[in-house]
Amino acid sequence: MTQNMGGARGYVKLDKDWNHADWMSQLPENLWDLPLCNLAIPGSHDTMTYCLDLCSPLLVSSPLVLKVLDCIMPCVVRPCVYKWGTTQMMDISKQLDSGIRYFDLRIAHKKHDSSDILYFAHGIYTHLTVEKTLSDMAQWLQSHPKEVVILACSMFDELKSDQHRKFILFLKNLFGSRLCPYMSEGPASLRTFWKQGHQVIVSYDNPAASGHKELWPKIPYWWADQVDARKVISYLEEKKLSGRPEGFFVAGINLTEDAKFVLTHPCQSIRTLTLSNYNLFLDWVEKQLPGPGNTCLNIICGDFVGVNDFVSVILDLNRKLCERWP
């Protein structure tokens, strides 16, 4: 079967039986013994922004000028933050079903909230809680026992040491034996994960992770911080020339606007900006290679991951591995 990718990109060949919800178990058997960091893995940037709460306050860490403007005209500032902060449309279950296996989770606690309830955040807070979302993910994993997910937890806006402790305990209790302990020599293969019953890797970008063998350190993320798609690609090509990091790492094909761009493009949003450039990104992705080589990629992270063939294009890169490891 072939599927039209739109524009001038041509076609990507997809097997009719390729099930994204269980794509890891459906990989050719000769790839089951490769380290996970040598596979092409699709990820979602700012995973939880599909449920941002327009009525929530700005983050404490927001720029001072933005907080001042929010006090004066919140009816203008918050919709703008929402419009430029929403980078995903699919909920967590649909992202899992679509084949996403790396999740960019920005954790936050509301400053004046007397409870220990945690939310996700990107400029403003989500209306879904961390506990509810991760519990849904744990339930999904029970139904897909051969799928492995990578949870990149970061930011931790307004979390105190006691809240870190409680959150880490929650993660351990929720995922239990499915949590894969940190492997300093690098991640294992799918076959090893299946044998040991591991399904979850948690990267915890905070010193509070110290001493917890179940938590992995920060996973490097190649972030161009550019609003021009061609400059993003140029940045990624330069990073490739410097050699891939050891273990997991992420190449981000996401655009980043600045205040000047927002002010001079009032009719734009991160969605319109991203979708108008996605063919250029996917053309570049199709030319990439997974594997252990210096210029090979591993996790590829994008925005609005369900609106096109983002996942299919990345998964098809693994077919190139079959030619090298027949």
mmCIF file of C-alpha atoms in Angstrom:
data_model
loop_
_atom_site.group_PDB
_atom_site.id
_atom_site.type_symbol
_atom_site.label_atom_id
_atom_site.label_comp_id
_atom_site.label_asym_id
_atom_site.label_seq_id
_atom_site.Cartn_x
_atom_site.Cartn_y
_atom_site.Cartn_z
ATOM 1 C CA MET A 1 0.000 0.000 0.000
ATOM 2 C CA THR A 2 1.179 3.555 -0.656
ATOM 3 C CA GLN A 3 0.104 6.710 1.050
ATOM 4 C CA ASN A 4 0.271 10.195 -0.452
ATOM 5 C CA MET A 5 2.296 12.515 1.757
ATOM 6 C CA GLY A 6 1.118 15.753 0.127
ATOM 7 C CA GLY A 7 2.918 18.497 -1.738
ATOM 8 C CA ALA A 8 5.990 17.483 -3.692
ATOM 9 C CA ARG A 9 7.129 14.860 -1.233
ATOM 10 C CA GLY A 10 5.936 11.887 -3.232
ATOM 11 C CA TYR A 11 5.097 8.610 -1.515
ATOM 12 C CA VAL A 12 6.190 6.572 1.470
ATOM 13 C CA LYS A 13 5.639 2.826 1.318
ATOM 14 C CA LEU A 14 3.778 1.439 4.293
ATOM 15 C CA ASP A 15 2.870 -2.159 5.041
ATOM 16 C CA LYS A 16 -0.889 -2.559 5.260
ATOM 17 C CA ASP A 17 -0.520 -4.516 8.518
ATOM 18 C CA TRP A 18 1.688 -1.916 10.216
ATOM 19 C CA ASN A 19 -0.066 -1.238 13.541
ATOM 20 C CA HIS A 20 1.286 1.880 15.194
ATOM 21 C CA ALA A 21 -0.199 1.004 18.586
ATOM 22 C CA ASP A 22 2.074 -2.072 18.746
ATOM 23 C CA TRP A 23 4.837 -1.115 16.369
ATOM 24 C CA MET A 24 7.701 -2.219 18.606
ATOM 25 C CA SER A 25 6.510 -5.828 18.742
ATOM 26 C CA GLN A 26 5.939 -5.735 14.979
ATOM 27 C CA LEU A 27 9.484 -4.728 14.111
ATOM 28 C CA PRO A 28 11.456 -7.394 12.214
ATOM 29 C CA GLU A 29 12.986 -9.858 14.659
ATOM 30 C CA ASN A 30 16.528 -8.963 13.665
ATOM 31 C CA LEU A 31 15.964 -5.527 15.250
ATOM 32 C CA TRP A 32 14.854 -6.892 18.615
ATOM 33 C CA ASP A 33 18.465 -7.183 19.802
ATOM 34 C CA LEU A 34 19.552 -3.655 18.918
ATOM 35 C CA PRO A 35 19.764 -1.102 21.753
ATOM 36 C CA LEU A 36 16.701 1.162 21.859
ATOM 37 C CA CYS A 37 18.941 4.167 21.273
ATOM 38 C CA ASN A 38 19.703 2.766 17.813
ATOM 39 C CA LEU A 39 16.060 2.700 16.721
ATOM 40 C CA ALA A 40 14.106 5.566 15.175
ATOM 41 C CA ILE A 41 11.518 6.552 17.795
ATOM 42 C CA PRO A 42 8.744 9.146 17.318
ATOM 43 C CA GLY A 43 8.177 11.666 20.106
ATOM 44 C CA SER A 44 5.839 14.544 20.880
ATOM 45 C CA HIS A 45 7.206 17.943 21.869
ATOM 46 C CA ASP A 46 5.320 19.574 24.779
ATOM 47 C CA THR A 47 3.141 16.482 24.893
ATOM 48 C CA MET A 48 0.362 17.767 27.147
ATOM 49 C CA THR A 49 -0.394 21.125 25.565
ATOM 50 C CA TYR A 50 -3.575 19.746 24.012
ATOM 51 C CA CYS A 51 -5.273 20.371 27.370
ATOM 52 C CA LEU A 52 -3.997 23.826 28.364
ATOM 53 C CA ASP A 53 -6.458 25.667 30.600
ATOM 54 C CA LEU A 54 -7.285 29.087 29.176
ATOM 55 C CA CYS A 55 -8.565 30.165 32.601
ATOM 56 C CA SER A 56 -5.393 29.258 34.469
ATOM 57 C CA PRO A 57 -2.849 31.833 35.673
ATOM 58 C CA LEU A 58 0.508 32.291 33.993
ATOM 59 C CA LEU A 59 3.411 30.259 35.292
ATOM 60 C CA VAL A 60 5.449 31.802 38.084
ATOM 61 C CA SER A 61 8.504 31.449 35.850
ATOM 62 C CA SER A 62 6.922 33.541 33.060
ATOM 63 C CA PRO A 63 8.825 36.695 31.979
ATOM 64 C CA LEU A 64 8.072 39.706 34.190
ATOM 65 C CA VAL A 65 6.815 41.834 31.291
ATOM 66 C CA LEU A 66 4.299 39.130 30.374
ATOM 67 C CA LYS A 67 3.021 38.908 33.958
ATOM 68 C CA VAL A 68 2.635 42.688 34.121
ATOM 69 C CA LEU A 69 0.687 42.722 30.851
ATOM 70 C CA ASP A 70 -1.439 39.841 32.133
ATOM 71 C CA CYS A 71 -2.456 41.945 35.148
ATOM 72 C CA ILE A 72 -3.505 44.779 32.841
ATOM 73 C CA MET A 73 -5.229 42.864 30.041
ATOM 74 C CA PRO A 74 -5.548 39.142 30.783
ATOM 75 C CA CYS A 75 -8.254 38.796 28.102
ATOM 76 C CA VAL A 76 -5.544 39.500 25.520
ATOM 77 C CA VAL A 77 -2.447 37.899 27.053
ATOM 78 C CA ARG A 78 -3.836 34.487 27.996
ATOM 79 C CA PRO A 79 -5.475 33.709 24.645
ATOM 80 C CA CYS A 80 -2.167 34.668 23.009
ATOM 81 C CA VAL A 81 -0.195 32.362 25.331
ATOM 82 C CA TYR A 82 -2.734 29.627 24.658
ATOM 83 C CA LYS A 83 -2.528 30.079 20.878
ATOM 84 C CA TRP A 84 1.266 29.946 20.794
ATOM 85 C CA GLY A 85 1.593 27.378 23.586
ATOM 86 C CA THR A 86 -0.696 24.688 22.176
ATOM 87 C CA THR A 87 1.573 22.365 20.189
ATOM 88 C CA GLN A 88 -0.466 19.139 20.266
ATOM 89 C CA MET A 89 -4.064 18.221 19.437
ATOM 90 C CA MET A 90 -4.311 14.514 20.354
ATOM 91 C CA ASP A 91 -4.831 13.291 23.913
ATOM 92 C CA ILE A 92 -2.336 10.957 25.544
ATOM 93 C CA SER A 93 -4.162 7.733 24.628
ATOM 94 C CA LYS A 94 -4.380 8.742 20.971
ATOM 95 C CA GLN A 95 -0.720 9.700 20.941
ATOM 96 C CA LEU A 96 0.132 6.257 22.302
ATOM 97 C CA ASP A 97 -2.130 4.568 19.748
ATOM 98 C CA SER A 98 -0.543 6.599 16.958
ATOM 99 C CA GLY A 99 2.919 5.264 17.850
ATOM 100 C CA ILE A 100 4.436 8.080 19.927
ATOM 101 C CA ARG A 101 6.893 6.599 22.441
ATOM 102 C CA TYR A 102 8.787 9.642 23.756
ATOM 103 C CA PHE A 103 6.794 12.141 25.820
ATOM 104 C CA ASP A 104 8.008 15.622 26.719
ATOM 105 C CA LEU A 105 6.348 16.268 30.097
ATOM 106 C CA ARG A 106 6.736 19.715 31.730
ATOM 107 C CA ILE A 107 5.672 19.342 35.365
ATOM 108 C CA ALA A 108 4.435 22.239 37.534
ATOM 109 C CA HIS A 109 2.716 23.075 40.818
ATOM 110 C CA LYS A 110 0.453 26.099 41.167
ATOM 111 C CA LYS A 111 2.055 28.547 43.574
ATOM 112 C CA HIS A 112 -0.969 29.286 45.755
ATOM 113 C CA ASP A 113 -2.396 25.756 45.662
ATOM 114 C CA SER A 114 -2.300 24.304 49.187
ATOM 115 C CA SER A 115 -2.595 20.756 47.802
ATOM 116 C CA ASP A 116 0.201 18.712 46.222
ATOM 117 C CA ILE A 117 -1.669 18.334 42.941
ATOM 118 C CA LEU A 118 0.681 18.567 39.966
ATOM 119 C CA TYR A 119 -0.167 19.760 36.474
ATOM 120 C CA PHE A 120 1.610 20.007 33.163
ATOM 121 C CA ALA A 121 2.453 23.446 31.840
ATOM 122 C CA HIS A 122 3.585 25.508 28.881
ATOM 123 C CA GLY A 123 3.105 29.195 29.613
ATOM 124 C CA ILE A 124 -0.125 28.310 31.438
ATOM 125 C CA TYR A 125 -1.226 25.162 33.251
ATOM 126 C CA THR A 126 -3.179 22.198 31.921
ATOM 127 C CA HIS A 127 -6.594 21.256 33.270
ATOM 128 C CA LEU A 128 -5.558 17.571 33.402
ATOM 129 C CA THR A 129 -3.426 16.510 36.355
ATOM 130 C CA VAL A 130 -0.179 14.574 36.228
ATOM 131 C CA GLU A 131 -1.666 11.769 38.335
ATOM 132 C CA LYS A 132 -4.655 11.248 36.023
ATOM 133 C CA THR A 133 -2.590 11.358 32.843
ATOM 134 C CA LEU A 134 0.123 8.957 33.974
ATOM 135 C CA SER A 135 -2.482 6.598 35.423
ATOM 136 C CA ASP A 136 -4.148 6.484 32.010
ATOM 137 C CA MET A 137 -0.775 5.732 30.455
ATOM 138 C CA ALA A 138 -0.137 2.903 32.925
ATOM 139 C CA GLN A 139 -3.486 1.384 32.007
ATOM 140 C CA TRP A 140 -2.679 1.628 28.299
ATOM 141 C CA LEU A 141 0.646 -0.129 28.835
ATOM 142 C CA GLN A 142 -1.117 -3.059 30.477
ATOM 143 C CA SER A 143 -2.938 -3.634 27.198
ATOM 144 C CA HIS A 144 0.274 -3.275 25.152
ATOM 145 C CA PRO A 145 2.865 -5.288 27.125
ATOM 146 C CA LYS A 146 5.604 -5.124 24.467
ATOM 147 C CA GLU A 147 5.599 -1.355 24.016
ATOM 148 C CA VAL A 148 8.234 0.779 25.752
ATOM 149 C CA VAL A 149 7.719 4.473 26.534
ATOM 150 C CA ILE A 150 10.189 7.183 27.496
ATOM 151 C CA LEU A 151 8.895 9.871 29.862
ATOM 152 C CA ALA A 152 11.071 12.981 29.882
ATOM 153 C CA CYS A 153 10.045 14.865 33.029
ATOM 154 C CA SER A 154 11.386 18.397 33.295
ATOM 155 C CA MET A 155 10.820 22.041 34.312
ATOM 156 C CA PHE A 156 9.233 21.251 37.738
ATOM 157 C CA ASP A 157 7.990 24.811 38.151
ATOM 158 C CA GLU A 158 7.360 25.607 41.854
ATOM 159 C CA LEU A 159 8.017 22.038 43.074
ATOM 160 C CA LYS A 160 9.593 21.853 46.531
ATOM 161 C CA SER A 161 11.766 18.976 47.719
ATOM 162 C CA ASP A 162 8.873 17.269 49.487
ATOM 163 C CA GLN A 163 6.762 17.427 46.333
ATOM 164 C CA HIS A 164 9.597 15.874 44.341
ATOM 165 C CA ARG A 165 9.783 13.086 46.893
ATOM 166 C CA LYS A 166 6.041 12.415 46.678
ATOM 167 C CA PHE A 167 6.051 12.528 42.887
ATOM 168 C CA ILE A 168 8.943 10.084 42.621
ATOM 169 C CA LEU A 169 7.184 7.749 45.055
ATOM 170 C CA PHE A 170 4.032 8.022 42.919
ATOM 171 C CA LEU A 171 5.998 7.039 39.814
ATOM 172 C CA LYS A 172 7.486 4.013 41.552
ATOM 173 C CA ASN A 173 4.141 2.855 42.906
ATOM 174 C CA LEU A 174 2.310 3.443 39.629
ATOM 175 C CA PHE A 175 4.689 1.651 37.280
ATOM 176 C CA GLY A 176 6.317 -0.742 39.758
ATOM 177 C CA SER A 177 8.420 -3.437 38.108
ATOM 178 C CA ARG A 178 7.713 -1.952 34.679
ATOM 179 C CA LEU A 179 10.148 0.878 35.498
ATOM 180 C CA CYS A 180 13.508 0.222 33.887
ATOM 181 C CA PRO A 181 16.446 1.104 36.182
ATOM 182 C CA TYR A 182 19.065 3.438 34.772
ATOM 183 C CA MET A 183 21.706 1.668 32.675
ATOM 184 C CA SER A 184 24.929 3.656 32.657
ATOM 185 C CA GLU A 185 26.255 1.545 29.780
ATOM 186 C CA GLY A 186 23.264 2.487 27.629
ATOM 187 C CA PRO A 187 19.721 1.234 27.080
ATOM 188 C CA ALA A 188 19.079 -2.443 26.434
ATOM 189 C CA SER A 189 17.343 -4.057 23.473
ATOM 190 C CA LEU A 190 13.641 -4.700 23.062
ATOM 191 C CA ARG A 191 14.178 -8.405 23.647
ATOM 192 C CA THR A 192 15.818 -7.641 27.009
ATOM 193 C CA PHE A 193 13.032 -5.223 27.985
ATOM 194 C CA TRP A 194 10.415 -7.863 27.203
ATOM 195 C CA LYS A 195 12.287 -10.559 29.109
ATOM 196 C CA GLN A 196 12.584 -8.366 32.209
ATOM 197 C CA GLY A 197 9.064 -6.926 31.961
ATOM 198 C CA HIS A 198 10.250 -3.322 31.644
ATOM 199 C CA GLN A 199 8.093 -0.838 29.752
ATOM 200 C CA VAL A 200 8.865 2.611 31.179
ATOM 201 C CA ILE A 201 11.986 4.771 31.150
ATOM 202 C CA VAL A 202 11.695 7.936 33.232
ATOM 203 C CA SER A 203 14.185 10.718 32.577
ATOM 204 C CA TYR A 204 14.072 13.126 35.547
ATOM 205 C CA ASP A 205 15.791 16.443 34.914
ATOM 206 C CA ASN A 206 16.275 17.526 38.519
ATOM 207 C CA PRO A 207 18.822 16.837 41.302
ATOM 208 C CA ALA A 208 15.983 15.223 43.280
ATOM 209 C CA ALA A 209 16.522 12.125 41.106
ATOM 210 C CA SER A 210 19.872 11.465 42.769
ATOM 211 C CA GLY A 211 19.906 8.136 44.563
ATOM 212 C CA HIS A 212 16.890 6.749 42.733
ATOM 213 C CA LYS A 213 18.087 3.902 40.521
ATOM 214 C CA GLU A 214 14.734 3.869 38.691
ATOM 215 C CA LEU A 215 15.282 7.377 37.274
ATOM 216 C CA TRP A 216 17.412 8.231 34.265
ATOM 217 C CA PRO A 217 19.288 11.522 33.808
ATOM 218 C CA LYS A 218 18.259 14.215 31.351
ATOM 219 C CA ILE A 219 18.105 13.037 27.743
ATOM 220 C CA PRO A 220 19.893 15.479 25.395
ATOM 221 C CA TYR A 221 17.468 17.426 23.177
ATOM 222 C CA TRP A 222 18.716 19.137 20.043
ATOM 223 C CA TRP A 223 16.634 22.331 20.106
ATOM 224 C CA ALA A 224 17.325 24.918 17.427
ATOM 225 C CA ASP A 225 15.283 27.748 19.026
ATOM 226 C CA GLN A 226 14.396 29.057 15.554
ATOM 227 C CA VAL A 227 11.176 30.170 13.863
ATOM 228 C CA ASP A 228 12.552 29.387 10.380
ATOM 229 C CA ALA A 229 12.248 25.693 9.412
ATOM 230 C CA ARG A 230 15.342 25.839 7.181
ATOM 231 C CA LYS A 231 17.390 27.172 10.061
ATOM 232 C CA VAL A 232 16.111 24.327 12.247
ATOM 233 C CA ILE A 233 17.268 21.796 9.661
ATOM 234 C CA SER A 234 20.616 23.553 9.275
ATOM 235 C CA TYR A 235 21.084 23.441 13.049
ATOM 236 C CA LEU A 236 20.291 19.705 13.169
ATOM 237 C CA GLU A 237 22.741 19.001 10.351
ATOM 238 C CA GLU A 238 25.445 20.859 12.258
ATOM 239 C CA LYS A 239 24.689 18.842 15.390
ATOM 240 C CA LYS A 240 24.985 15.620 13.404
ATOM 241 C CA LEU A 241 28.466 16.616 12.256
ATOM 242 C CA SER A 242 29.588 16.937 15.886
ATOM 243 C CA GLY A 243 28.603 13.316 16.552
ATOM 244 C CA ARG A 244 25.668 11.728 18.310
ATOM 245 C CA PRO A 245 25.510 11.603 22.123
ATOM 246 C CA GLU A 246 25.844 8.294 23.935
ATOM 247 C CA GLY A 247 22.544 6.561 24.589
ATOM 248 C CA PHE A 248 19.194 8.232 23.977
ATOM 249 C CA PHE A 249 18.983 11.676 22.402
ATOM 250 C CA VAL A 250 16.318 13.768 20.691
ATOM 251 C CA ALA A 251 16.327 15.724 17.443
ATOM 252 C CA GLY A 252 13.577 18.333 17.676
ATOM 253 C CA ILE A 253 11.857 19.322 14.424
ATOM 254 C CA ASN A 254 9.841 21.999 16.190
ATOM 255 C CA LEU A 255 9.686 25.739 15.597
ATOM 256 C CA THR A 256 10.108 28.367 18.329
ATOM 257 C CA GLU A 257 8.657 31.847 18.025
ATOM 258 C CA ASP A 258 9.915 34.952 19.812
ATOM 259 C CA ALA A 259 7.993 38.037 20.995
ATOM 260 C CA LYS A 260 8.828 39.994 17.835
ATOM 261 C CA PHE A 261 7.432 37.254 15.598
ATOM 262 C CA VAL A 262 4.231 36.978 17.649
ATOM 263 C CA LEU A 263 3.646 40.738 17.536
ATOM 264 C CA THR A 264 4.294 40.993 13.805
ATOM 265 C CA HIS A 265 2.163 37.945 12.881
ATOM 266 C CA PRO A 266 -1.129 38.504 14.734
ATOM 267 C CA CYS A 267 -3.071 36.108 12.471
ATOM 268 C CA GLN A 268 -0.581 33.273 12.886
ATOM 269 C CA SER A 269 -0.359 30.573 15.556
ATOM 270 C CA ILE A 270 2.146 27.839 16.310
ATOM 271 C CA ARG A 271 -0.258 25.453 14.559
ATOM 272 C CA THR A 272 -0.450 27.395 11.275
ATOM 273 C CA LEU A 273 3.292 28.040 11.374
ATOM 274 C CA THR A 274 4.128 24.377 11.997
ATOM 275 C CA LEU A 275 1.738 22.879 9.462
ATOM 276 C CA SER A 276 2.927 25.211 6.708
ATOM 277 C CA ASN A 277 6.474 23.882 7.223
ATOM 278 C CA TYR A 278 5.831 20.208 7.971
ATOM 279 C CA ASN A 279 6.511 18.909 4.456
ATOM 280 C CA LEU A 280 9.974 20.469 4.599
ATOM 281 C CA PHE A 281 10.645 18.742 7.928
ATOM 282 C CA LEU A 282 9.365 15.367 6.763
ATOM 283 C CA ASP A 283 11.423 15.568 3.563
ATOM 284 C CA TRP A 284 14.471 15.958 5.785
ATOM 285 C CA VAL A 285 13.439 13.131 8.133
ATOM 286 C CA GLU A 286 13.023 10.687 5.228
ATOM 287 C CA LYS A 287 16.706 11.125 4.393
ATOM 288 C CA GLN A 288 17.929 10.279 7.908
ATOM 289 C CA LEU A 289 19.352 7.032 9.269
ATOM 290 C CA PRO A 290 18.874 5.392 12.674
ATOM 291 C CA GLY A 291 21.632 3.274 14.188
ATOM 292 C CA PRO A 292 24.918 3.673 16.096
ATOM 293 C CA GLY A 293 26.755 5.822 13.537
ATOM 294 C CA ASN A 294 27.962 9.315 14.369
ATOM 295 C CA THR A 295 25.394 10.968 12.097
ATOM 296 C CA CYS A 296 22.521 8.619 12.948
ATOM 297 C CA LEU A 297 19.372 9.806 14.731
ATOM 298 C CA ASN A 298 17.358 8.216 17.527
ATOM 299 C CA ILE A 299 14.276 10.008 18.894
ATOM 300 C CA ILE A 300 12.668 12.542 16.545
ATOM 301 C CA CYS A 301 10.270 14.916 18.264
ATOM 302 C CA GLY A 302 7.649 17.127 16.658
ATOM 303 C CA ASP A 303 4.535 19.237 17.197
ATOM 304 C CA PHE A 304 0.990 18.292 16.126
ATOM 305 C CA VAL A 305 2.082 14.702 15.679
ATOM 306 C CA GLY A 306 -1.313 13.357 14.608
ATOM 307 C CA VAL A 307 -2.173 15.654 11.732
ATOM 308 C CA ASN A 308 0.051 14.016 9.093
ATOM 309 C CA ASP A 309 2.384 11.045 8.507
ATOM 310 C CA PHE A 310 4.973 12.167 11.056
ATOM 311 C CA VAL A 311 4.953 8.803 12.873
ATOM 312 C CA SER A 312 4.902 6.672 9.710
ATOM 313 C CA VAL A 313 7.869 8.496 8.201
ATOM 314 C CA ILE A 314 9.931 7.978 11.362
ATOM 315 C CA LEU A 315 8.995 4.322 11.773
ATOM 316 C CA ASP A 316 9.893 3.639 8.150
ATOM 317 C CA LEU A 317 13.465 4.705 8.955
ATOM 318 C CA ASN A 318 13.810 1.471 10.930
ATOM 319 C CA ARG A 319 13.480 -0.457 7.676
ATOM 320 C CA LYS A 320 16.875 0.934 6.723
ATOM 321 C CA LEU A 321 18.297 -0.907 9.732
ATOM 322 C CA CYS A 322 17.048 -4.192 8.278
ATOM 323 C CA GLU A 323 19.313 -3.661 5.272
ATOM 324 C CA ARG A 324 22.329 -3.211 7.543
ATOM 325 C CA TRP A 325 21.477 -5.979 10.021
ATOM 326 C CA PRO A 326 19.769 -8.620 7.862
#
